[in-house]
PDB file of C-alpha atoms in Angstrom:
ATOM      1  CA  UNK X   1      -4.538 -24.299 -20.060  1.00 64.00           C
ATOM      2  CA  UNK X   2      -4.300 -26.729 -17.178  1.00 80.00           C
ATOM      3  CA  UNK X   3      -5.842 -26.885 -13.736  1.00 93.00           C
ATOM      4  CA  UNK X   4      -3.319 -24.539 -12.117  1.00 94.00           C
ATOM      5  CA  UNK X   5      -1.159 -23.115 -14.907  1.00 95.00           C
ATOM      6  CA  UNK X   6      -2.911 -20.518 -17.030  1.00 91.00           C
ATOM      7  CA  UNK X   7      -1.604 -18.388 -19.866  1.00 84.00           C
ATOM      8  CA  UNK X   8       0.819 -16.634 -17.511  1.00 85.00           C
ATOM      9  CA  UNK X   9       1.655 -19.280 -14.940  1.00 94.00           C
ATOM     10  CA  UNK X  10      -0.049 -20.029 -11.628  1.00 97.00           C
ATOM     11  CA  UNK X  11      -1.755 -17.059 -10.014  1.00 96.00           C
ATOM     12  CA  UNK X  12      -3.921 -16.418  -6.994  1.00 97.00           C
ATOM     13  CA  UNK X  13      -4.187 -14.726  -3.649  1.00 98.00           C
ATOM     14  CA  UNK X  14      -1.219 -15.571  -1.487  1.00 98.00           C
ATOM     15  CA  UNK X  15      -2.054 -18.449   0.870  1.00 98.00           C
ATOM     16  CA  UNK X  16      -5.502 -18.799  -0.683  1.00 97.00           C
ATOM     17  CA  UNK X  17      -5.457 -19.550  -4.413  1.00 95.00           C
ATOM     18  CA  UNK X  18      -1.668 -19.878  -4.386  1.00 98.00           C
ATOM     19  CA  UNK X  19      -0.124 -21.560  -1.361  1.00 98.00           C
ATOM     20  CA  UNK X  20       3.331 -22.253   0.006  1.00 98.00           C
ATOM     21  CA  UNK X  21       2.713 -25.973  -0.451  1.00 98.00           C
ATOM     22  CA  UNK X  22       2.085 -25.419  -4.156  1.00 98.00           C
ATOM     23  CA  UNK X  23       5.386 -23.583  -4.551  1.00 99.00           C
ATOM     24  CA  UNK X  24       7.249 -26.399  -2.800  1.00 99.00           C
ATOM     25  CA  UNK X  25       5.661 -28.972  -5.107  1.00 98.00           C
ATOM     26  CA  UNK X  26       6.551 -26.962  -8.221  1.00 99.00           C
ATOM     27  CA  UNK X  27      10.139 -26.606  -7.023  1.00 99.00           C
ATOM     28  CA  UNK X  28      10.359 -30.306  -6.228  1.00 99.00           C
ATOM     29  CA  UNK X  29       9.134 -31.466  -9.597  1.00 99.00           C
ATOM     30  CA  UNK X  30      11.400 -29.131 -11.546  1.00 99.00           C
ATOM     31  CA  UNK X  31      14.377 -30.131  -9.397  1.00 99.00           C
ATOM     32  CA  UNK X  32      13.605 -33.797 -10.043  1.00 98.00           C
ATOM     33  CA  UNK X  33      12.793 -33.417 -13.740  1.00 98.00           C
ATOM     34  CA  UNK X  34      15.989 -31.566 -14.629  1.00 98.00           C
ATOM     35  CA  UNK X  35      18.109 -33.517 -12.153  1.00 97.00           C
ATOM     36  CA  UNK X  36      17.744 -37.042 -13.467  1.00 93.00           C
ATOM     37  CA  UNK X  37      21.356 -37.182 -14.680  1.00 91.00           C
ATOM     38  CA  UNK X  38      22.980 -34.284 -12.803  1.00 93.00           C
ATOM     39  CA  UNK X  39      22.177 -31.607 -10.258  1.00 96.00           C
ATOM     40  CA  UNK X  40      19.595 -29.327 -11.847  1.00 98.00           C
ATOM     41  CA  UNK X  41      20.574 -25.659 -12.103  1.00 99.00           C
ATOM     42  CA  UNK X  42      17.574 -23.404 -11.469  1.00 99.00           C
ATOM     43  CA  UNK X  43      17.240 -19.603 -11.385  1.00 99.00           C
ATOM     44  CA  UNK X  44      14.557 -17.891  -9.281  1.00 99.00           C
ATOM     45  CA  UNK X  45      13.549 -14.222  -9.268  1.00 99.00           C
ATOM     46  CA  UNK X  46      10.736 -12.258  -7.666  1.00 99.00           C
ATOM     47  CA  UNK X  47       9.049  -8.875  -7.571  1.00 98.00           C
ATOM     48  CA  UNK X  48       8.483  -6.755  -4.469  1.00 98.00           C
ATOM     49  CA  UNK X  49       5.278  -8.319  -3.078  1.00 98.00           C
ATOM     50  CA  UNK X  50       5.173  -9.184   0.603  1.00 98.00           C
ATOM     51  CA  UNK X  51       4.598 -12.856  -0.205  1.00 99.00           C
ATOM     52  CA  UNK X  52       7.532 -12.997  -2.623  1.00 99.00           C
ATOM     53  CA  UNK X  53      10.014 -14.182   0.003  1.00 98.00           C
ATOM     54  CA  UNK X  54       7.708 -17.001   1.054  1.00 99.00           C
ATOM     55  CA  UNK X  55       7.212 -18.341  -2.459  1.00 99.00           C
ATOM     56  CA  UNK X  56      10.846 -17.812  -3.447  1.00 99.00           C
ATOM     57  CA  UNK X  57      12.040 -19.868  -0.490  1.00 98.00           C
ATOM     58  CA  UNK X  58       9.295 -22.454  -0.977  1.00 99.00           C
ATOM     59  CA  UNK X  59      10.422 -23.024  -4.551  1.00 99.00           C
ATOM     60  CA  UNK X  60      14.059 -23.141  -3.449  1.00 99.00           C
ATOM     61  CA  UNK X  61      13.313 -25.595  -0.639  1.00 99.00           C
ATOM     62  CA  UNK X  62      11.406 -27.861  -2.979  1.00 99.00           C
ATOM     63  CA  UNK X  63      14.080 -27.800  -5.661  1.00 99.00           C
ATOM     64  CA  UNK X  64      16.999 -28.334  -3.283  1.00 99.00           C
ATOM     65  CA  UNK X  65      15.168 -31.265  -1.674  1.00 98.00           C
ATOM     66  CA  UNK X  66      15.490 -32.936  -5.071  1.00 98.00           C
ATOM     67  CA  UNK X  67      19.198 -32.110  -5.393  1.00 98.00           C
ATOM     68  CA  UNK X  68      18.996 -28.883  -7.395  1.00 99.00           C
ATOM     69  CA  UNK X  69      21.489 -26.034  -7.277  1.00 99.00           C
ATOM     70  CA  UNK X  70      19.288 -22.950  -6.927  1.00 99.00           C
ATOM     71  CA  UNK X  71      20.387 -19.394  -7.677  1.00 99.00           C
ATOM     72  CA  UNK X  72      18.300 -16.620  -6.115  1.00 99.00           C
ATOM     73  CA  UNK X  73      18.398 -13.449  -8.191  1.00 99.00           C
ATOM     74  CA  UNK X  74      16.224 -11.457  -5.791  1.00 98.00           C
ATOM     75  CA  UNK X  75      14.018  -8.609  -6.975  1.00 98.00           C
ATOM     76  CA  UNK X  76      14.280  -8.351 -10.749  1.00 98.00           C
ATOM     77  CA  UNK X  77      12.209  -7.693 -13.887  1.00 97.00           C
ATOM     78  CA  UNK X  78      10.741 -10.815 -15.477  1.00 98.00           C
ATOM     79  CA  UNK X  79      12.835 -10.374 -18.677  1.00 97.00           C
ATOM     80  CA  UNK X  80      15.969 -10.720 -16.535  1.00 98.00           C
ATOM     81  CA  UNK X  81      15.016 -14.318 -15.772  1.00 99.00           C
ATOM     82  CA  UNK X  82      14.333 -15.054 -19.430  1.00 98.00           C
ATOM     83  CA  UNK X  83      17.677 -13.594 -20.542  1.00 99.00           C
ATOM     84  CA  UNK X  84      19.873 -15.020 -17.790  1.00 99.00           C
ATOM     85  CA  UNK X  85      18.458 -18.547 -18.041  1.00 99.00           C
ATOM     86  CA  UNK X  86      19.548 -18.674 -21.662  1.00 98.00           C
ATOM     87  CA  UNK X  87      22.864 -16.844 -21.312  1.00 98.00           C
ATOM     88  CA  UNK X  88      24.088 -18.607 -18.179  1.00 98.00           C
ATOM     89  CA  UNK X  89      22.764 -22.026 -19.233  1.00 98.00           C
ATOM     90  CA  UNK X  90      20.304 -22.714 -16.457  1.00 99.00           C
ATOM     91  CA  UNK X  91      18.029 -25.706 -16.867  1.00 99.00           C
ATOM     92  CA  UNK X  92      15.018 -23.540 -16.139  1.00 99.00           C
ATOM     93  CA  UNK X  93      13.944 -20.295 -14.519  1.00 99.00           C
ATOM     94  CA  UNK X  94      11.092 -19.314 -12.244  1.00 99.00           C
ATOM     95  CA  UNK X  95       9.645 -15.831 -11.696  1.00 99.00           C
ATOM     96  CA  UNK X  96       7.510 -15.067  -8.654  1.00 99.00           C
ATOM     97  CA  UNK X  97       5.232 -12.228  -9.739  1.00 98.00           C
ATOM     98  CA  UNK X  98       1.640 -11.328 -10.492  1.00 96.00           C
ATOM     99  CA  UNK X  99       2.475  -8.489 -12.884  1.00 94.00           C
ATOM    100  CA  UNK X 100       0.044  -5.570 -12.483  1.00 92.00           C
ATOM    101  CA  UNK X 101      -2.176  -7.317  -9.914  1.00 94.00           C
ATOM    102  CA  UNK X 102      -2.506  -5.999  -6.328  1.00 95.00           C
ATOM    103  CA  UNK X 103       0.092  -6.933  -3.714  1.00 97.00           C
ATOM    104  CA  UNK X 104      -2.047  -9.641  -2.114  1.00 98.00           C
ATOM    105  CA  UNK X 105      -1.941 -11.683  -5.325  1.00 98.00           C
ATOM    106  CA  UNK X 106       1.115 -13.523  -6.520  1.00 98.00           C
ATOM    107  CA  UNK X 107       2.113 -15.901  -9.265  1.00 98.00           C
ATOM    108  CA  UNK X 108       4.693 -18.429 -10.396  1.00 99.00           C
ATOM    109  CA  UNK X 109       5.838 -18.391 -14.014  1.00 98.00           C
ATOM    110  CA  UNK X 110       8.202 -21.049 -15.373  1.00 98.00           C
ATOM    111  CA  UNK X 111      10.741 -20.706 -18.201  1.00 98.00           C
ATOM    112  CA  UNK X 112      12.556 -23.450 -20.091  1.00 98.00           C
ATOM    113  CA  UNK X 113      16.310 -23.485 -20.786  1.00 98.00           C
ATOM    114  CA  UNK X 114      15.822 -21.134 -23.742  1.00 98.00           C
ATOM    115  CA  UNK X 115      14.193 -18.513 -21.534  1.00 98.00           C
ATOM    116  CA  UNK X 116      10.824 -19.178 -23.145  1.00 98.00           C
ATOM    117  CA  UNK X 117       7.501 -20.199 -21.644  1.00 96.00           C
ATOM    118  CA  UNK X 118       7.749 -23.744 -20.327  1.00 97.00           C
ATOM    119  CA  UNK X 119       6.256 -26.484 -22.486  1.00 97.00           C
ATOM    120  CA  UNK X 120       2.619 -27.381 -21.858  1.00 96.00           C
ATOM    121  CA  UNK X 121       3.367 -31.092 -21.449  1.00 97.00           C
ATOM    122  CA  UNK X 122       5.808 -30.406 -18.618  1.00 97.00           C
ATOM    123  CA  UNK X 123       3.380 -28.056 -16.892  1.00 97.00           C
ATOM    124  CA  UNK X 124       0.746 -30.794 -16.979  1.00 97.00           C
ATOM    125  CA  UNK X 125       3.247 -33.184 -15.387  1.00 97.00           C
ATOM    126  CA  UNK X 126       3.845 -30.651 -12.614  1.00 98.00           C
ATOM    127  CA  UNK X 127       0.100 -30.378 -12.055  1.00 97.00           C
ATOM    128  CA  UNK X 128      -0.206 -34.155 -11.783  1.00 97.00           C
ATOM    129  CA  UNK X 129       2.470 -34.129  -9.072  1.00 98.00           C
ATOM    130  CA  UNK X 130       0.746 -31.240  -7.281  1.00 97.00           C
ATOM    131  CA  UNK X 131      -2.448 -33.313  -7.199  1.00 96.00           C
ATOM    132  CA  UNK X 132      -0.654 -36.378  -5.849  1.00 94.00           C
ATOM    133  CA  UNK X 133      -1.105 -38.408  -9.018  1.00 94.00           C
ATOM    134  CA  UNK X 134       2.562 -39.373  -9.183  1.00 93.00           C
ATOM    135  CA  UNK X 135       5.441 -39.754  -6.753  1.00 93.00           C
ATOM    136  CA  UNK X 136       9.130 -38.917  -6.949  1.00 96.00           C
ATOM    137  CA  UNK X 137      11.980 -39.755  -4.612  1.00 95.00           C
ATOM    138  CA  UNK X 138      13.620 -37.049  -2.523  1.00 96.00           C
ATOM    139  CA  UNK X 139      17.375 -36.583  -2.648  1.00 97.00           C
ATOM    140  CA  UNK X 140      19.327 -37.934   0.315  1.00 97.00           C
ATOM    141  CA  UNK X 141      22.839 -37.678   1.719  1.00 96.00           C
ATOM    142  CA  UNK X 142      25.236 -35.625  -0.357  1.00 94.00           C
ATOM    143  CA  UNK X 143      22.742 -35.508  -3.228  1.00 96.00           C
ATOM    144  CA  UNK X 144      20.669 -32.831  -1.473  1.00 98.00           C
ATOM    145  CA  UNK X 145      21.017 -29.478  -3.216  1.00 98.00           C
ATOM    146  CA  UNK X 146      21.799 -25.977  -1.996  1.00 98.00           C
ATOM    147  CA  UNK X 147      20.940 -22.407  -2.865  1.00 97.00           C
ATOM    148  CA  UNK X 148      23.008 -19.298  -3.506  1.00 97.00           C
ATOM    149  CA  UNK X 149      22.227 -15.584  -3.477  1.00 98.00           C
ATOM    150  CA  UNK X 150      23.442 -14.678  -6.965  1.00 97.00           C
ATOM    151  CA  UNK X 151      24.702 -11.143  -6.474  1.00 91.00           C
ATOM    152  CA  UNK X 152      26.237 -10.760  -9.944  1.00 96.00           C
ATOM    153  CA  UNK X 153      23.127 -11.705 -11.893  1.00 98.00           C
ATOM    154  CA  UNK X 154      21.520  -8.277 -12.145  1.00 97.00           C
ATOM    155  CA  UNK X 155      24.818  -6.685 -13.174  1.00 97.00           C
ATOM    156  CA  UNK X 156      25.066  -9.147 -16.069  1.00 98.00           C
ATOM    157  CA  UNK X 157      21.505  -8.312 -17.112  1.00 98.00           C
ATOM    158  CA  UNK X 158      22.010  -4.537 -16.912  1.00 96.00           C
ATOM    159  CA  UNK X 159      25.255  -4.764 -18.885  1.00 96.00           C
ATOM    160  CA  UNK X 160      23.346  -6.560 -21.618  1.00 96.00           C
ATOM    161  CA  UNK X 161      20.668  -3.851 -21.651  1.00 94.00           C
ATOM    162  CA  UNK X 162      23.334  -1.213 -22.196  1.00 93.00           C
ATOM    163  CA  UNK X 163      24.866  -3.256 -25.011  1.00 93.00           C
ATOM    164  CA  UNK X 164      21.620  -3.603 -26.966  1.00 91.00           C
ATOM    165  CA  UNK X 165      20.787   0.098 -26.516  1.00 84.00           C
ATOM    166  CA  UNK X 166      24.198   1.686 -27.142  1.00 80.00           C
ATOM    167  CA  UNK X 167      23.062   5.310 -26.887  1.00 89.00           C
ATOM    168  CA  UNK X 168      24.335   8.348 -25.037  1.00 92.00           C
ATOM    169  CA  UNK X 169      21.507   9.845 -23.000  1.00 93.00           C
ATOM    170  CA  UNK X 170      23.576  12.776 -21.774  1.00 94.00           C
ATOM    171  CA  UNK X 171      21.304  15.815 -21.606  1.00 94.00           C
ATOM    172  CA  UNK X 172      18.082  13.805 -21.472  1.00 95.00           C
ATOM    173  CA  UNK X 173      15.792  14.190 -18.473  1.00 97.00           C
ATOM    174  CA  UNK X 174      13.671  11.056 -18.161  1.00 96.00           C
ATOM    175  CA  UNK X 175      10.729  10.493 -15.830  1.00 96.00           C
ATOM    176  CA  UNK X 176       9.844   6.907 -14.897  1.00 96.00           C
ATOM    177  CA  UNK X 177       7.014   5.415 -12.852  1.00 96.00           C
ATOM    178  CA  UNK X 178       8.385   2.237 -11.289  1.00 97.00           C
ATOM    179  CA  UNK X 179       5.086   1.183  -9.666  1.00 97.00           C
ATOM    180  CA  UNK X 180       7.008   0.173  -6.533  1.00 97.00           C
ATOM    181  CA  UNK X 181       7.698  -3.061  -8.366  1.00 97.00           C
ATOM    182  CA  UNK X 182      10.480  -5.158  -9.805  1.00 97.00           C
ATOM    183  CA  UNK X 183      11.861  -2.423 -12.078  1.00 93.00           C
ATOM    184  CA  UNK X 184      13.070  -0.562  -8.998  1.00 95.00           C
ATOM    185  CA  UNK X 185      16.052  -2.908  -9.029  1.00 93.00           C
ATOM    186  CA  UNK X 186      17.393  -1.913 -12.449  1.00 96.00           C
ATOM    187  CA  UNK X 187      15.817   1.037 -14.277  1.00 95.00           C
ATOM    188  CA  UNK X 188      17.318   4.045 -12.515  1.00 96.00           C
ATOM    189  CA  UNK X 189      20.825   2.581 -12.396  1.00 95.00           C
ATOM    190  CA  UNK X 190      20.712   1.572 -16.074  1.00 95.00           C
ATOM    191  CA  UNK X 191      19.444   4.932 -17.351  1.00 95.00           C
ATOM    192  CA  UNK X 192      21.831   6.816 -15.093  1.00 95.00           C
ATOM    193  CA  UNK X 193      24.787   4.831 -16.422  1.00 94.00           C
ATOM    194  CA  UNK X 194      23.769   5.847 -19.952  1.00 94.00           C
ATOM    195  CA  UNK X 195      24.030   9.506 -18.963  1.00 94.00           C
ATOM    196  CA  UNK X 196      20.399  10.408 -18.374  1.00 96.00           C
ATOM    197  CA  UNK X 197      19.068  12.502 -15.537  1.00 97.00           C
ATOM    198  CA  UNK X 198      16.363  10.296 -14.051  1.00 97.00           C
ATOM    199  CA  UNK X 199      13.302  11.404 -12.134  1.00 97.00           C
ATOM    200  CA  UNK X 200      11.757   8.299 -10.583  1.00 96.00           C
ATOM    201  CA  UNK X 201       8.408   8.126  -8.838  1.00 96.00           C
ATOM    202  CA  UNK X 202       6.902   5.206  -6.933  1.00 97.00           C
ATOM    203  CA  UNK X 203      10.395   3.916  -6.277  1.00 96.00           C
ATOM    204  CA  UNK X 204      10.031   2.883  -2.619  1.00 97.00           C
ATOM    205  CA  UNK X 205       8.579  -0.638  -2.443  1.00 97.00           C
ATOM    206  CA  UNK X 206       7.457  -1.827   0.977  1.00 98.00           C
ATOM    207  CA  UNK X 207       5.796  -5.117   0.082  1.00 98.00           C
ATOM    208  CA  UNK X 208       2.233  -3.818  -0.084  1.00 98.00           C
ATOM    209  CA  UNK X 209       2.399  -0.710  -2.276  1.00 97.00           C
ATOM    210  CA  UNK X 210       3.230  -2.398  -5.598  1.00 98.00           C
ATOM    211  CA  UNK X 211       0.828  -1.096  -8.289  1.00 95.00           C
ATOM    212  CA  UNK X 212      -1.102   0.947  -5.698  1.00 94.00           C
ATOM    213  CA  UNK X 213      -2.413   3.980  -7.591  1.00 91.00           C
ATOM    214  CA  UNK X 214       0.646   3.846  -9.819  1.00 92.00           C
ATOM    215  CA  UNK X 215       2.187   2.019 -12.742  1.00 86.00           C
ATOM    216  CA  UNK X 216       0.640   0.894 -16.022  1.00 84.00           C
ATOM    217  CA  UNK X 217      -2.901   0.658 -14.658  1.00 82.00           C
ATOM    218  CA  UNK X 218      -2.849   4.243 -13.389  1.00 84.00           C
ATOM    219  CA  UNK X 219      -1.517   6.452 -16.203  1.00 83.00           C
ATOM    220  CA  UNK X 220      -3.249   9.458 -14.680  1.00 72.00           C
TER     221      UNK X 220
END
């Protein structure tokens, strides 16, 4: 493990252990690293935490300042990033999430082009840039990148889920606890399309109620 990147990315309290400046630096280095010969193509997703917008846009700003083409998937489960990076041939993917932690925490997890955890050597390079131990040149003129709200991304992911679980759930009544988190974007629609009657609880995220007395840490 490095100085900032642990076993599951960078994590910390928003604007304390994990800052906007850090997200910009991470976005910049990835945009530069994958954009040496072409515009890098980077996918970014997030969960429902209040600070998610800030870090999502910080990463996007950093990456586009280095010439990257950034696709914002919005609220999505982490596996959606892993799958879509590989299927749609992104150079890398980034998920803004702190899993089961409280809303005031957040994290940044990076995936390589295969949708797998990013290589340790590259993460150490990012850390060196974050600490000011190396410099890179910003894009200028028409080399500056841009970002897009990728509205079709979740549909592609949900279609894949239905393909790998080709079952008819007609007649099944399924209860799901969505923890007011990232699964609120996909679970009910996917199960409903397979024929199930879905009873969802904790399905109204407001930025601060993710994992609050619900989800995997509160099975009661």
